[in-house]
CSV table of C-alpha atoms in Angstrom, one decimal:
chain,number,residue,atom,x,y,z
V,1115,MET,CA,19.1,4.1,0.8
V,1116,THR,CA,17.3,5.9,3.6
V,1117,GLU,CA,15.6,4.0,6.5
V,1118,LEU,CA,12.2,5.0,5.0
V,1119,ALA,CA,13.1,3.6,1.6
V,1120,THR,CA,14.6,0.4,3.0
V,1121,THR,CA,11.7,-0.2,5.3
V,1122,ARG,CA,9.2,0.5,2.5
V,1123,ARG,CA,10.9,-2.0,0.2
V,1124,SER,CA,10.8,-4.6,3.0
V,1125,LEU,CA,7.1,-4.0,3.6
V,1126,HIS,CA,6.4,-4.0,-0.1
V,1127,GLY,CA,8.0,-7.5,-0.2
V,1128,VAL,CA,5.8,-8.6,2.7
V,1129,ALA,CA,2.7,-7.5,0.9
V,1130,GLU,CA,3.7,-9.1,-2.4
V,1131,LEU,CA,5.6,-12.3,-1.4
V,1132,LEU,CA,4.0,-13.2,1.9
V,1133,LEU,CA,0.4,-12.0,1.5
V,1134,ALA,CA,-0.7,-11.4,-2.1
V,1135,GLY,CA,1.3,-14.3,-3.5
V,1136,PRO,CA,-0.1,-17.0,-1.2
V,1137,GLN,CA,-3.6,-15.5,-1.4
V,1138,HIS,CA,-3.4,-15.5,-5.2
V,1139,ARG,CA,-2.3,-19.1,-5.3
V,1140,ALA,CA,-5.1,-20.1,-3.0
V,1141,ALA,CA,-7.9,-17.9,-4.2
V,1142,GLY,CA,-6.9,-16.2,-7.4
V,1143,ARG,CA,-7.0,-12.7,-5.9
V,1144,ILE,CA,-4.2,-10.2,-5.3
V,1145,GLU,CA,-5.9,-7.3,-3.5
V,1146,LEU,CA,-5.1,-6.6,0.1
V,1147,ARG,CA,-6.7,-4.4,2.8
V,1148,VAL,CA,-5.4,-2.0,5.4
V,1149,ALA,CA,-5.9,-3.6,8.9
V,1150,ASP,CA,-5.2,-2.5,12.5
V,1151,GLY,CA,-1.4,-2.3,12.8
V,1152,GLY,CA,-0.7,-3.0,9.2
V,1153,PHE,CA,-2.4,-4.8,6.3
V,1154,ALA,CA,-4.0,-8.2,5.5
V,1155,THR,CA,-5.4,-10.5,3.0
V,1156,VAL,CA,-9.1,-10.2,2.0
V,1157,VAL,CA,-9.8,-13.9,1.7
V,1158,ALA,CA,-8.3,-17.1,3.0
V,1159,PRO,CA,-5.6,-17.8,3.9
V,1160,ALA,CA,-5.9,-15.3,6.8
V,1161,LEU,CA,-2.6,-13.5,6.8
V,1162,ARG,CA,-1.8,-10.1,8.4
V,1163,LEU,CA,1.1,-7.8,8.9
V,1164,ASP,CA,0.9,-6.6,12.5
V,1165,GLY,CA,3.7,-4.1,13.0
V,1166,ASP,CA,6.9,-6.1,12.6
V,1167,HIS,CA,5.2,-9.5,12.7
V,1168,LEU,CA,3.5,-11.8,10.2
V,1169,VAL,CA,0.3,-13.2,11.8
V,1170,THR,CA,-1.6,-16.3,10.7
V,1171,ASN,CA,-4.4,-18.1,12.5
V,1172,SER,CA,-1.8,-20.2,14.3
V,1173,VAL,CA,1.5,-18.4,14.5
V,1174,ARG,CA,3.0,-14.9,15.0
V,1175,VAL,CA,6.3,-14.7,13.2
V,1176,PRO,CA,8.8,-11.8,13.7
V,1177,LEU,CA,10.0,-10.3,10.4
V,1178,ALA,CA,13.1,-8.2,11.0
V,1179,GLY,CA,16.4,-9.7,10.2
V,1180,ARG,CA,14.9,-12.8,8.5
V,1181,THR,CA,14.5,-13.6,4.8
V,1182,TYR,CA,11.0,-13.9,3.3
V,1183,LEU,CA,11.8,-17.6,2.8
V,1184,ASP,CA,12.5,-18.0,6.5
V,1185,VAL,CA,9.3,-16.2,7.5
V,1186,ALA,CA,7.2,-18.2,5.1
V,1187,ALA,CA,8.6,-21.5,6.3
V,1188,ALA,CA,7.9,-20.5,9.9
V,1189,ALA,CA,4.3,-19.6,8.9
V,1190,GLY,CA,3.7,-22.7,6.8
V,1191,LEU,CA,3.6,-20.7,3.5
V,1192,THR,CA,5.4,-20.5,0.2
V,1193,ALA,CA,7.0,-17.1,-0.4
V,1194,GLY,CA,6.5,-15.8,-3.9
V,1195,GLU,CA,4.8,-13.1,-5.9
V,1196,PRO,CA,1.5,-13.6,-7.7
V,1197,GLU,CA,2.6,-15.1,-10.9
V,1198,GLY,CA,1.4,-13.9,-14.3
V,1199,VAL,CA,-0.8,-11.1,-12.9
V,1200,TYR,CA,1.3,-7.9,-13.4
V,1201,SER,CA,4.8,-6.7,-14.3
V,1202,GLY,CA,6.7,-3.9,-12.8
V,1203,GLY,CA,6.4,-4.9,-9.1
V,1204,PRO,CA,9.1,-4.1,-6.5
V,1205,GLY,CA,11.5,-6.9,-7.6
V,1206,VAL,CA,12.0,-8.0,-4.0
V,1207,ARG,CA,13.6,-11.5,-3.9
V,1208,PRO,CA,12.4,-14.2,-1.5
V,1209,ASP,CA,15.9,-14.6,-0.2
V,1210,GLU,CA,16.3,-10.9,0.7
V,1211,THR,CA,16.6,-10.0,4.4
V,1212,ILE,CA,13.7,-8.0,5.8
V,1213,THR,CA,15.0,-4.7,7.3
V,1214,LEU,CA,12.6,-2.6,9.4
V,1215,ASP,CA,13.4,0.7,11.1
V,1216,ALA,CA,11.0,1.4,13.9
V,1217,ALA,CA,10.4,5.1,13.2
V,1218,ALA,CA,10.0,4.5,9.4
V,1219,LEU,CA,7.6,1.5,10.1
V,1220,THR,CA,5.4,3.8,12.2
V,1221,THR,CA,5.4,6.5,9.6
V,1222,LEU,CA,4.5,4.1,6.7
V,1223,LEU,CA,1.8,2.2,8.5
V,1224,ARG,CA,0.3,5.4,9.8
V,1225,GLY,CA,0.1,6.7,6.2
V,1226,PHE,CA,-1.8,3.6,5.1
V,1227,ALA,CA,-4.2,3.9,8.1
V,1228,ASP,CA,-4.8,7.6,7.6
V,1229,GLY,CA,-5.2,7.0,3.8
V,1230,ASP,CA,-7.7,4.2,4.3
V,1231,ARG,CA,-9.7,6.2,6.8
V,1232,ALA,CA,-9.8,9.3,4.5
V,1233,LEU,CA,-10.9,7.2,1.5
V,1234,ARG,CA,-13.7,5.7,3.5
V,1235,GLU,CA,-14.8,9.1,4.7
V,1236,PHE,CA,-14.5,10.5,1.1
V,1237,ALA,CA,-16.4,7.7,-0.6
V,1238,PRO,CA,-18.3,5.6,2.0
V,1239,ASP,CA,-19.7,3.2,-0.7
V,1240,ALA,CA,-16.3,2.3,-2.0
V,1241,THR,CA,-13.9,-0.3,-0.6
V,1242,PRO,CA,-10.2,0.8,-0.5
V,1243,VAL,CA,-7.8,-1.7,-1.8
V,1244,LEU,CA,-4.1,-2.1,-1.0
V,1245,TRP,CA,-2.5,-3.2,-4.2
V,1246,PRO,CA,0.6,-5.3,-4.0
V,1247,GLU,CA,2.0,-4.1,-7.3
V,1248,HIS,CA,2.4,-0.4,-6.7
V,1249,PHE,CA,1.9,-0.7,-2.9
V,1250,ASP,CA,-0.8,2.0,-2.5
V,1251,VAL,CA,-4.2,2.0,-0.9
V,1252,ALA,CA,-6.7,3.4,-3.4
V,1253,ILE,CA,-10.2,3.6,-4.9
V,1254,THR,CA,-11.4,4.5,-8.4
V,1255,LEU,CA,-14.5,6.7,-8.9
V,1256,ASP,CA,-15.7,8.0,-12.3
V,1257,GLU,CA,-12.4,7.4,-14.0
V,1258,VAL,CA,-10.3,9.0,-11.3
V,1259,ASN,CA,-7.9,7.2,-8.9
V,1260,TYR,CA,-7.7,8.5,-5.3
V,1261,GLY,CA,-5.2,7.0,-3.0
V,1262,VAL,CA,-2.2,7.2,-0.6
V,1263,SER,CA,1.2,5.9,-1.5
V,1264,PRO,CA,3.9,5.2,1.1
V,1265,GLY,CA,6.4,6.8,-1.3
V,1266,ASP,CA,8.0,5.7,-4.6
V,1267,GLY,CA,10.3,6.8,-7.3
V,1268,TYR,CA,8.3,9.9,-7.9
V,1269,LEU,CA,8.1,11.1,-4.3
V,1270,GLY,CA,10.1,9.4,-1.5
V,1271,GLU,CA,7.7,10.0,1.3
V,1272,PRO,CA,4.0,9.1,2.0
V,1273,TYR,CA,1.7,11.1,-0.2
V,1274,ALA,CA,-1.9,11.4,-1.2
V,1275,TYR,CA,-2.8,11.6,-4.9
V,1276,VAL,CA,-5.7,12.2,-7.3
V,1277,GLY,CA,-5.1,10.6,-10.7
V,1278,PRO,CA,-7.6,11.2,-13.5
V,1279,PHE,CA,-7.6,8.8,-16.4
V,1280,GLU,CA,-7.4,11.9,-18.7
V,1281,PRO,CA,-4.7,14.5,-18.0
V,1282,ARG,CA,-5.9,17.8,-16.5
V,1283,GLU,CA,-4.3,21.3,-16.5
V,1284,GLY,CA,-4.1,23.9,-13.8
V,1285,GLY,CA,-2.2,24.6,-10.6
V,1286,PHE,CA,-3.7,21.8,-8.7
V,1287,TRP,CA,-2.3,19.2,-11.1
V,1288,ASN,CA,1.4,19.1,-10.1
V,1289,ALA,CA,2.3,15.5,-10.9
V,1290,PRO,CA,2.7,13.5,-14.2
V,1291,PHE,CA,-0.3,11.4,-13.1
V,1292,GLY,CA,-2.4,14.2,-11.7
V,1293,ALA,CA,-2.0,15.7,-8.3
V,1294,ALA,CA,0.2,14.7,-5.3
V,1295,ARG,CA,0.7,16.1,-1.9
V,1296,PRO,CA,3.0,14.8,0.9
V,1297,LEU,CA,1.0,13.7,3.9
V,1298,THR,CA,3.2,16.0,6.0
V,1299,ASP,CA,1.9,19.0,4.0
V,1300,LEU,CA,-1.7,18.0,4.3
V,1301,ASP,CA,-1.5,17.8,8.1
V,1302,GLY,CA,-4.4,15.3,8.3
V,1303,ALA,CA,-6.6,17.0,5.6
V,1304,ILE,CA,-6.4,14.0,3.2
V,1305,THR,CA,-10.2,13.8,2.7
V,1306,GLU,CA,-10.3,17.5,1.9
V,1307,PHE,CA,-7.6,17.0,-0.7
V,1308,PHE,CA,-9.6,14.2,-2.4
V,1309,ARG,CA,-12.7,16.5,-2.4
V,1310,ALA,CA,-10.7,19.3,-4.0
V,1311,GLY,CA,-9.5,17.0,-6.7
V,1312,ARG,CA,-13.0,15.6,-7.3
V,1313,ASP,CA,-14.3,19.2,-7.7
V,1314,LEU,CA,-11.7,20.0,-10.4
V,1315,VAL,CA,-12.0,16.9,-12.6
């Protein structure tokens, strides 16, 4: 597994086991948000990934080289996924060791930040959500999903996507779920990609 894939899996575990799970147990909500330096819960408990640390109102816990159970204990949390909400999550176990490569971490978190900024520019009235199941930041408008993924089984690097509920045909639609473009190919033009997709649905 590459450094990007390993780091992505560890971050996905942080989102699911250390943020969304505790938030769901406390408030019944799973959605997260992109935040400066990483991502965070949307309601209490106030939990945030800041680079390679988990931050609460009282502690800042380093992640790399520790298990989710160890980090949760240091932060006064119980590690675990949101139970009974979805299936098909990452399958990261609480006893797995968190592995973070510095360059990969920068790439992945920059992708989320750029995606969140592009979504807000594209649709100012919508609130982007970072979903812990698929680990993407996204919005839905008029039965079309727009978002940025840090990579997955379809494409192993950060990419932007446009996913209409109903399949479309044509050169723009190059993915099973609609259209996808690696962020490296878009060279910052993520908003323009979303607009192009909107014009074609």
